[in-house]
Amino acid sequence: MRSIPQVLRHVLCGLLASALSLAPAFAQNPITIEFKGVDQSVKTLSLKDLGAITPAVSLKVFEAHENAERIYRAFPARPVLDKVFGEEWRKAQEIAFTSIDGYQPSVPVAKFLAHDAYLAFAHENGAPFTMTNTLQNNEIVPLGPLYLIWDNINSKELLESGASDMPYQIKRVEVKSVAPFPNMAPPANASVEVQRGFTHFRKHCMACHTINGEGGGKAPELNYPVSVVEYIKPEYLKRWIENPQTIRHNTTMPGLARGIPNREKVAEELILYLKVMSIAKRAPAGSSASGMPQSGTR
Ligand code: HEC
């Protein structure tokens, strides 16, 4: 997933660290971040530009990647987004981030409205802006130019969601008014849990499965015309997701990876998403409702 060779990463990390150690931290950092709005306009801003929009603060968070508390220097995300995109972004669907190494996670706008996100650019103690990712073989990863963090210390919900929605090395931020997969996306008013379930689905399932015809073609459709939630008992559905081999001896479906933080909750949110989709069926593109093969007609 993250494919930049280790050596290059360390060079990058050194560069970022030395740029960021200048005082004040971002005064001369030439690195810029691209912001693309729903109207396709692009603004390119440096850390200094961001500092002119809203003052940086020190924020203590529980750093799920390191399983420890850390204090970051960071800009509150909402004022930055309001200023860069205008309040319109609040009505959009998702904010898509692009990291230096090409990783492209996207986070529902609803989460930015429900919780306080921050764009971190340095450690408060001036240490190189890196971390030891205990979730990825203790790899030392550079975090800059920007790292998305959440004010999670007092939020049970955020603490439980672990390291999800915390992309680092952010070099591009794009507001998306339309969810990238219109037939697979839950309705816009769906709960934050359901939206997270959708994110999990895109991350862990859609490479193989389709929902309403959108997704990968390696495995069966899960929603149309009959949803798996309609004929698989909830406890078995959870077992399918966590341990498919305990249901089908020779299935090729892999269980949800063991290392995923809050694995159980991820499975539950996936099921909440599948439930909502079962009442949001849409015929897959190119299918005709009456075109289902009937058994015994050959
Ligand atoms: C590597 C491909 C792959 C991935 C990834 C995958 N599946 Fe599957 N899944 C399959 C295949 C193939 C089957 C068909 C049954 C079989 O071969 O055992 C299946 C079957 C299922 C079934 C049973 C469908 C039925 O009608 O009996 C459910 C439910 C399911 N998958 C859900 C999921 C969910 C949810 C995820 C994500 C957490 C997921 N799958 C990820 C390949 C995959």
Tab-separated table of C-alpha atoms and ligand atoms in Angstrom:
chain	number	residue	atom	x	y	z
A	1	MET	CA	0.000	0.000	0.000
A	2	ARG	CA	2.732	2.405	0.971
A	3	SER	CA	5.375	1.806	-1.591
A	4	ILE	CA	8.088	4.460	-1.273
A	5	PRO	CA	11.361	2.671	-0.574
A	6	GLN	CA	12.558	2.906	2.997
A	7	VAL	CA	15.707	4.844	2.085
A	8	LEU	CA	13.801	7.524	0.203
A	9	ARG	CA	11.377	7.822	3.072
A	10	HIS	CA	14.197	8.471	5.486
A	11	VAL	CA	15.640	11.124	3.201
A	12	LEU	CA	12.224	12.742	2.919
A	13	CYS	CA	11.776	12.465	6.618
A	14	GLY	CA	15.121	14.130	7.257
A	15	LEU	CA	14.284	16.950	4.843
A	16	LEU	CA	10.916	17.561	6.418
A	17	ALA	CA	12.336	17.351	9.894
A	18	SER	CA	15.060	19.885	9.189
A	19	ALA	CA	12.663	22.215	7.414
A	20	LEU	CA	10.273	22.009	10.331
A	21	SER	CA	12.846	22.573	13.035
A	22	LEU	CA	13.345	26.186	11.895
A	23	ALA	CA	11.855	28.774	14.225
A	24	PRO	CA	9.023	29.569	14.014
A	25	ALA	CA	8.433	26.029	12.938
A	26	PHE	CA	6.979	26.700	9.507
A	27	ALA	CA	8.326	30.147	8.638
A	28	GLN	CA	10.571	29.028	5.804
A	29	ASN	CA	9.139	25.660	4.908
A	30	PRO	CA	8.735	25.723	1.133
A	31	ILE	CA	6.430	22.696	1.105
A	32	THR	CA	2.925	23.408	-0.120
A	33	ILE	CA	-0.363	21.565	0.093
A	34	GLU	CA	-2.975	21.575	-2.655
A	35	PHE	CA	-6.650	22.192	-1.825
A	36	LYS	CA	-9.221	21.370	-4.487
A	37	GLY	CA	-12.815	22.514	-4.064
A	38	VAL	CA	-16.092	21.114	-5.426
A	39	ASP	CA	-15.931	23.853	-8.094
A	40	GLN	CA	-12.593	22.309	-9.215
A	41	SER	CA	-10.646	25.415	-8.147
A	42	VAL	CA	-7.204	24.645	-6.770
A	43	LYS	CA	-5.372	26.619	-4.085
A	44	THR	CA	-1.790	25.900	-3.195
A	45	LEU	CA	-0.910	26.874	0.355
A	46	SER	CA	2.213	26.661	2.482
A	47	LEU	CA	2.189	26.006	6.218
A	48	LYS	CA	2.793	29.723	6.656
A	49	ASP	CA	-0.344	30.492	4.620
A	50	LEU	CA	-2.306	28.098	6.828
A	51	GLY	CA	-0.901	29.828	9.912
A	52	ALA	CA	-2.236	33.117	8.567
A	53	ILE	CA	-5.732	31.603	8.319
A	54	THR	CA	-5.900	30.302	11.857
A	55	PRO	CA	-3.329	30.192	14.640
A	56	ALA	CA	-1.643	26.871	15.373
A	57	VAL	CA	-2.361	25.247	18.709
A	58	SER	CA	-0.749	22.498	20.785
A	59	LEU	CA	-2.984	19.459	20.997
A	60	LYS	CA	-2.517	16.370	23.112
A	61	VAL	CA	-3.943	13.264	21.491
A	62	PHE	CA	-3.896	9.569	22.068
A	63	GLU	CA	-1.641	8.429	19.229
A	64	ALA	CA	-3.151	5.091	18.248
A	65	HIS	CA	-0.269	4.330	15.851
A	66	GLU	CA	2.126	4.431	18.824
A	67	ASN	CA	-0.257	3.496	21.628
A	68	ALA	CA	0.852	6.560	23.609
A	69	GLU	CA	-0.081	10.184	24.187
A	70	ARG	CA	1.602	12.760	21.971
A	71	ILE	CA	1.424	16.532	21.702
A	72	TYR	CA	1.314	17.967	18.199
A	73	ARG	CA	1.411	21.487	16.798
A	74	ALA	CA	-1.619	21.699	14.576
A	75	PHE	CA	-4.195	23.878	12.826
A	76	PRO	CA	-7.861	23.283	13.675
A	77	ALA	CA	-9.361	21.797	10.512
A	78	ARG	CA	-12.786	23.474	10.343
A	79	PRO	CA	-11.526	27.089	10.218
A	80	VAL	CA	-8.991	26.065	7.559
A	81	LEU	CA	-11.650	24.320	5.466
A	82	ASP	CA	-14.124	27.230	5.918
A	83	LYS	CA	-11.549	29.739	4.761
A	84	VAL	CA	-10.098	27.737	1.882
A	85	PHE	CA	-13.336	26.312	0.465
A	86	GLY	CA	-16.051	28.574	1.903
A	87	GLU	CA	-18.823	27.023	4.002
A	88	GLU	CA	-19.925	24.949	0.986
A	89	TRP	CA	-17.610	22.114	1.992
A	90	ARG	CA	-19.928	21.423	4.943
A	91	LYS	CA	-22.616	20.256	2.523
A	92	ALA	CA	-20.244	18.009	0.562
A	93	GLN	CA	-19.937	14.238	1.010
A	94	GLU	CA	-16.327	13.435	1.593
A	95	ILE	CA	-12.907	14.927	1.964
A	96	ALA	CA	-10.339	12.972	0.012
A	97	PHE	CA	-6.698	13.135	1.056
A	98	THR	CA	-3.712	12.255	-1.065
A	99	SER	CA	-0.493	11.293	0.666
A	100	ILE	CA	2.989	11.688	-0.781
A	101	ASP	CA	3.178	7.938	-1.370
A	102	GLY	CA	-0.120	7.823	-3.284
A	103	TYR	CA	-2.322	6.488	-0.498
A	104	GLN	CA	-5.802	8.000	-0.994
A	105	PRO	CA	-8.118	7.712	1.968
A	106	SER	CA	-11.316	9.678	2.145
A	107	VAL	CA	-13.207	10.770	5.253
A	108	PRO	CA	-16.939	11.624	5.416
A	109	VAL	CA	-17.684	15.334	5.884
A	110	ALA	CA	-20.115	14.255	8.630
A	111	LYS	CA	-17.161	13.192	10.769
A	112	PHE	CA	-15.545	16.628	10.444
A	113	LEU	CA	-18.791	18.226	11.598
A	114	ALA	CA	-19.296	15.838	14.514
A	115	HIS	CA	-15.700	15.843	15.828
A	116	ASP	CA	-12.744	18.209	16.062
A	117	ALA	CA	-10.066	17.417	13.505
A	118	TYR	CA	-6.666	19.088	13.318
A	119	LEU	CA	-3.973	19.259	10.670
A	120	ALA	CA	-0.702	18.622	12.483
A	121	PHE	CA	2.633	19.844	11.124
A	122	ALA	CA	5.123	19.240	13.961
A	123	HIS	CA	5.685	17.628	17.324
A	124	GLU	CA	5.401	20.160	20.095
A	125	ASN	CA	8.792	19.147	21.518
A	126	GLY	CA	10.590	19.875	18.236
A	127	ALA	CA	11.492	16.223	17.590
A	128	PRO	CA	11.623	15.159	13.921
A	129	PHE	CA	8.069	14.976	12.586
A	130	THR	CA	7.946	11.191	12.349
A	131	MET	CA	6.431	8.327	14.277
A	132	THR	CA	7.016	4.662	14.858
A	133	ASN	CA	4.006	2.962	13.371
A	134	THR	CA	3.383	0.016	15.671
A	135	LEU	CA	0.516	-1.014	13.383
A	136	GLN	CA	2.921	-1.386	10.451
A	137	ASN	CA	5.934	-3.399	11.657
A	138	ASN	CA	7.264	-0.515	13.761
A	139	GLU	CA	8.225	1.322	10.619
A	140	ILE	CA	9.448	4.889	11.158
A	141	VAL	CA	7.231	7.083	9.012
A	142	PRO	CA	7.513	10.782	8.220
A	143	LEU	CA	4.242	12.565	8.973
A	144	GLY	CA	4.558	15.837	7.056
A	145	PRO	CA	3.594	17.996	5.319
A	146	LEU	CA	0.296	17.484	7.184
A	147	TYR	CA	-1.056	14.760	9.397
A	148	LEU	CA	-4.787	14.482	10.152
A	149	ILE	CA	-5.421	14.018	13.867
A	150	TRP	CA	-8.537	14.175	16.064
A	151	ASP	CA	-9.130	15.645	19.514
A	152	ASN	CA	-9.737	12.154	20.830
A	153	ILE	CA	-8.648	12.213	24.479
A	154	ASN	CA	-12.171	12.876	25.754
A	155	SER	CA	-14.088	11.045	23.051
A	156	LYS	CA	-14.845	7.392	23.630
A	157	GLU	CA	-16.034	7.083	20.057
A	158	LEU	CA	-12.820	8.486	18.578
A	159	LEU	CA	-10.622	6.471	20.922
A	160	GLU	CA	-12.446	3.358	19.818
A	161	SER	CA	-11.923	4.122	16.154
A	162	GLY	CA	-8.164	3.843	16.740
A	163	ALA	CA	-5.948	4.933	13.872
A	164	SER	CA	-8.700	5.095	11.260
A	165	ASP	CA	-9.124	8.351	9.341
A	166	MET	CA	-5.637	9.516	10.337
A	167	PRO	CA	-3.726	9.815	7.072
A	168	TYR	CA	-0.246	11.286	7.212
A	169	GLN	CA	2.067	12.817	4.580
A	170	ILE	CA	-0.959	14.729	3.278
A	171	LYS	CA	-0.056	16.829	0.252
A	172	ARG	CA	-3.519	17.246	-1.251
A	173	VAL	CA	-7.000	17.816	0.164
A	174	GLU	CA	-10.049	17.575	-2.069
A	175	VAL	CA	-13.702	18.169	-1.254
A	176	LYS	CA	-16.016	15.749	-3.054
A	177	SER	CA	-19.651	16.724	-3.425
A	178	VAL	CA	-20.558	13.376	-4.892
A	179	ALA	CA	-19.528	10.191	-3.201
A	180	PRO	CA	-17.148	8.343	-5.522
A	181	PHE	CA	-19.476	5.327	-5.823
A	182	PRO	CA	-23.039	6.624	-6.165
A	183	ASN	CA	-24.759	3.206	-6.119
A	184	MET	CA	-22.620	1.849	-3.300
A	185	ALA	CA	-22.817	4.904	-1.057
A	186	PRO	CA	-25.347	4.981	1.780
A	187	PRO	CA	-27.899	7.823	1.791
A	188	ALA	CA	-26.347	11.181	2.759
A	189	ASN	CA	-28.321	11.303	6.019
A	190	ALA	CA	-27.020	7.922	7.211
A	191	SER	CA	-25.424	7.870	10.681
A	192	VAL	CA	-21.690	8.288	11.278
A	193	GLU	CA	-21.468	4.544	12.104
A	194	VAL	CA	-23.030	3.648	8.757
A	195	GLN	CA	-20.703	6.044	6.944
A	196	ARG	CA	-17.794	4.376	8.692
A	197	GLY	CA	-19.175	0.981	7.680
A	198	PHE	CA	-19.124	2.190	4.083
A	199	THR	CA	-15.507	3.280	4.487
A	200	HIS	CA	-14.637	-0.157	5.905
A	201	PHE	CA	-16.458	-1.795	3.007
A	202	ARG	CA	-14.451	0.169	0.475
A	203	LYS	CA	-11.256	-0.674	2.306
A	204	HIS	CA	-11.797	-4.376	3.045
A	205	CYS	CA	-14.510	-5.758	0.768
A	206	MET	CA	-15.080	-3.907	-2.487
A	207	ALA	CA	-11.946	-5.218	-4.118
A	208	CYS	CA	-13.922	-8.491	-4.469
A	209	HIS	CA	-17.638	-7.775	-3.907
A	210	THR	CA	-20.180	-5.472	-5.511
A	211	ILE	CA	-23.044	-3.534	-3.916
A	212	ASN	CA	-25.760	-2.564	-6.398
A	213	GLY	CA	-23.318	-3.601	-9.108
A	214	GLU	CA	-20.427	-1.347	-8.052
A	215	GLY	CA	-17.154	-2.809	-6.878
A	216	GLY	CA	-14.969	-5.767	-7.746
A	217	GLY	CA	-16.030	-8.736	-9.815
A	218	LYS	CA	-14.206	-11.500	-7.936
A	219	ALA	CA	-17.043	-12.409	-5.593
A	220	PRO	CA	-20.856	-12.300	-5.535
A	221	GLU	CA	-22.965	-9.166	-5.305
A	222	LEU	CA	-24.066	-8.703	-1.680
A	223	ASN	CA	-27.126	-6.463	-2.017
A	224	TYR	CA	-29.114	-6.943	-5.232
A	225	PRO	CA	-31.706	-8.310	-5.748
A	226	VAL	CA	-31.631	-9.826	-2.254
A	227	SER	CA	-29.278	-8.518	0.423
A	228	VAL	CA	-27.170	-10.860	2.535
A	229	VAL	CA	-28.780	-9.265	5.614
A	230	GLU	CA	-32.125	-10.662	4.433
A	231	TYR	CA	-31.103	-14.327	4.417
A	232	ILE	CA	-28.021	-14.621	6.647
A	233	LYS	CA	-28.701	-14.461	10.390
A	234	PRO	CA	-26.842	-11.527	11.994
A	235	GLU	CA	-24.526	-13.757	14.061
A	236	TYR	CA	-23.573	-15.758	10.967
A	237	LEU	CA	-23.016	-12.630	8.931
A	238	LYS	CA	-20.561	-11.411	11.549
A	239	ARG	CA	-18.884	-14.807	11.447
A	240	TRP	CA	-18.671	-14.645	7.626
A	241	ILE	CA	-16.820	-11.382	7.947
A	242	GLU	CA	-14.535	-12.369	10.814
A	243	ASN	CA	-13.985	-16.078	10.121
A	244	PRO	CA	-15.409	-17.287	6.799
A	245	GLN	CA	-13.578	-20.616	7.098
A	246	THR	CA	-15.699	-21.512	10.119
A	247	ILE	CA	-18.731	-21.426	7.801
A	248	ARG	CA	-17.436	-22.662	4.428
A	249	HIS	CA	-14.649	-25.196	4.666
A	250	ASN	CA	-12.974	-24.249	1.394
A	251	THR	CA	-13.975	-20.641	0.915
A	252	THR	CA	-11.460	-18.336	-0.742
A	253	MET	CA	-12.760	-15.331	1.142
A	254	PRO	CA	-10.185	-14.007	3.630
A	255	GLY	CA	-11.480	-13.027	7.075
A	256	LEU	CA	-11.143	-9.415	8.175
A	257	ALA	CA	-7.411	-8.998	8.860
A	258	ARG	CA	-6.447	-9.847	12.471
A	259	GLY	CA	-4.331	-6.730	12.907
A	260	ILE	CA	-7.146	-4.250	12.260
A	261	PRO	CA	-7.697	-2.092	15.349
A	262	ASN	CA	-11.212	-2.506	16.795
A	263	ARG	CA	-11.803	-5.432	14.492
A	264	GLU	CA	-15.073	-6.349	16.188
A	265	LYS	CA	-16.449	-2.831	15.857
A	266	VAL	CA	-15.389	-2.719	12.215
A	267	ALA	CA	-17.407	-5.895	11.589
A	268	GLU	CA	-20.428	-4.408	13.378
A	269	GLU	CA	-20.258	-1.173	11.403
A	270	LEU	CA	-19.944	-3.158	8.172
A	271	ILE	CA	-23.191	-4.915	9.044
A	272	LEU	CA	-24.919	-1.604	9.870
A	273	TYR	CA	-23.882	-0.383	6.439
A	274	LEU	CA	-25.136	-3.561	4.725
A	275	LYS	CA	-28.475	-3.187	6.557
A	276	VAL	CA	-28.946	0.372	5.343
A	277	MET	CA	-28.053	-0.691	1.796
A	278	SER	CA	-30.686	-3.443	1.921
A	279	ILE	CA	-33.321	-0.705	1.877
A	280	ALA	CA	-31.396	1.296	-0.746
A	281	LYS	CA	-31.321	-1.216	-3.594
A	282	ARG	CA	-30.565	0.024	-7.073
A	283	ALA	CA	-30.453	-2.182	-10.137
A	284	PRO	CA	-26.840	-2.603	-11.279
A	285	ALA	CA	-26.050	-0.719	-14.473
A	286	GLY	CA	-26.853	-2.811	-17.513
A	287	SER	CA	-29.105	-5.290	-15.720
A	288	SER	CA	-32.797	-5.724	-16.406
A	289	ALA	CA	-35.014	-6.533	-13.460
A	290	SER	CA	-36.613	-9.466	-15.256
A	291	GLY	CA	-33.342	-10.824	-16.548
A	292	MET	CA	-32.681	-13.134	-13.622
A	293	PRO	CA	-32.011	-16.669	-14.775
A	294	GLN	CA	-34.716	-19.034	-13.515
A	295	SER	CA	-33.732	-22.425	-12.198
A	296	GLY	CA	-34.910	-25.387	-14.268
A	297	THR	CA	-35.393	-23.409	-17.468
A	298	ARG	CA	-32.384	-24.744	-19.368
B	1	HEC	C1	-10.490	-11.769	-1.763
B	1	HEC	C2	-11.876	-11.612	-2.110
B	1	HEC	C3	-12.888	-11.324	-1.022
B	1	HEC	C4	-12.870	-10.312	-0.086
B	1	HEC	C5	-11.800	-9.232	0.124
B	1	HEC	C6	-14.099	-10.404	0.651
B	1	HEC	N1	-14.834	-11.459	0.208
B	1	HEC	FE1	-16.687	-11.999	0.858
B	1	HEC	N2	-16.676	-13.589	-0.396
B	1	HEC	C7	-15.694	-13.860	-1.337
B	1	HEC	C8	-16.103	-15.016	-2.118
B	1	HEC	C9	-15.306	-15.632	-3.252
B	1	HEC	C10	-17.355	-15.425	-1.629
B	1	HEC	C11	-18.268	-16.529	-2.164
B	1	HEC	C12	-18.373	-17.668	-1.237
B	1	HEC	C13	-17.130	-18.500	-1.228
B	1	HEC	O1	-16.440	-18.628	-2.248
B	1	HEC	O2	-16.858	-19.037	-0.170
B	1	HEC	C14	-17.682	-14.503	-0.537
B	1	HEC	C15	-18.845	-14.576	0.219
B	1	HEC	C16	-19.279	-13.619	1.097
B	1	HEC	C17	-20.533	-13.630	1.813
B	1	HEC	C18	-21.592	-14.722	1.700
B	1	HEC	C19	-22.485	-14.406	0.547
B	1	HEC	C20	-23.575	-15.418	0.395
B	1	HEC	O3	-24.529	-15.105	-0.323
B	1	HEC	O4	-23.494	-16.502	0.978
B	1	HEC	C21	-20.596	-12.502	2.546
B	1	HEC	C22	-21.720	-12.061	3.454
B	1	HEC	C23	-19.369	-11.776	2.317
B	1	HEC	N3	-18.583	-12.486	1.438
B	1	HEC	C24	-19.067	-10.551	2.887
B	1	HEC	C25	-17.824	-9.935	2.762
B	1	HEC	C26	-17.483	-8.728	3.455
B	1	HEC	C27	-18.428	-7.904	4.333
B	1	HEC	C28	-16.193	-8.450	3.143
B	1	HEC	C29	-15.311	-7.343	3.664
B	1	HEC	C30	-15.091	-7.363	5.092
B	1	HEC	C31	-15.728	-9.486	2.229
B	1	HEC	N4	-16.749	-10.354	2.033
B	1	HEC	C32	-14.455	-9.534	1.666
B	1	HEC	C33	-14.530	-13.158	-1.527
B	1	HEC	C34	-14.130	-12.049	-0.812
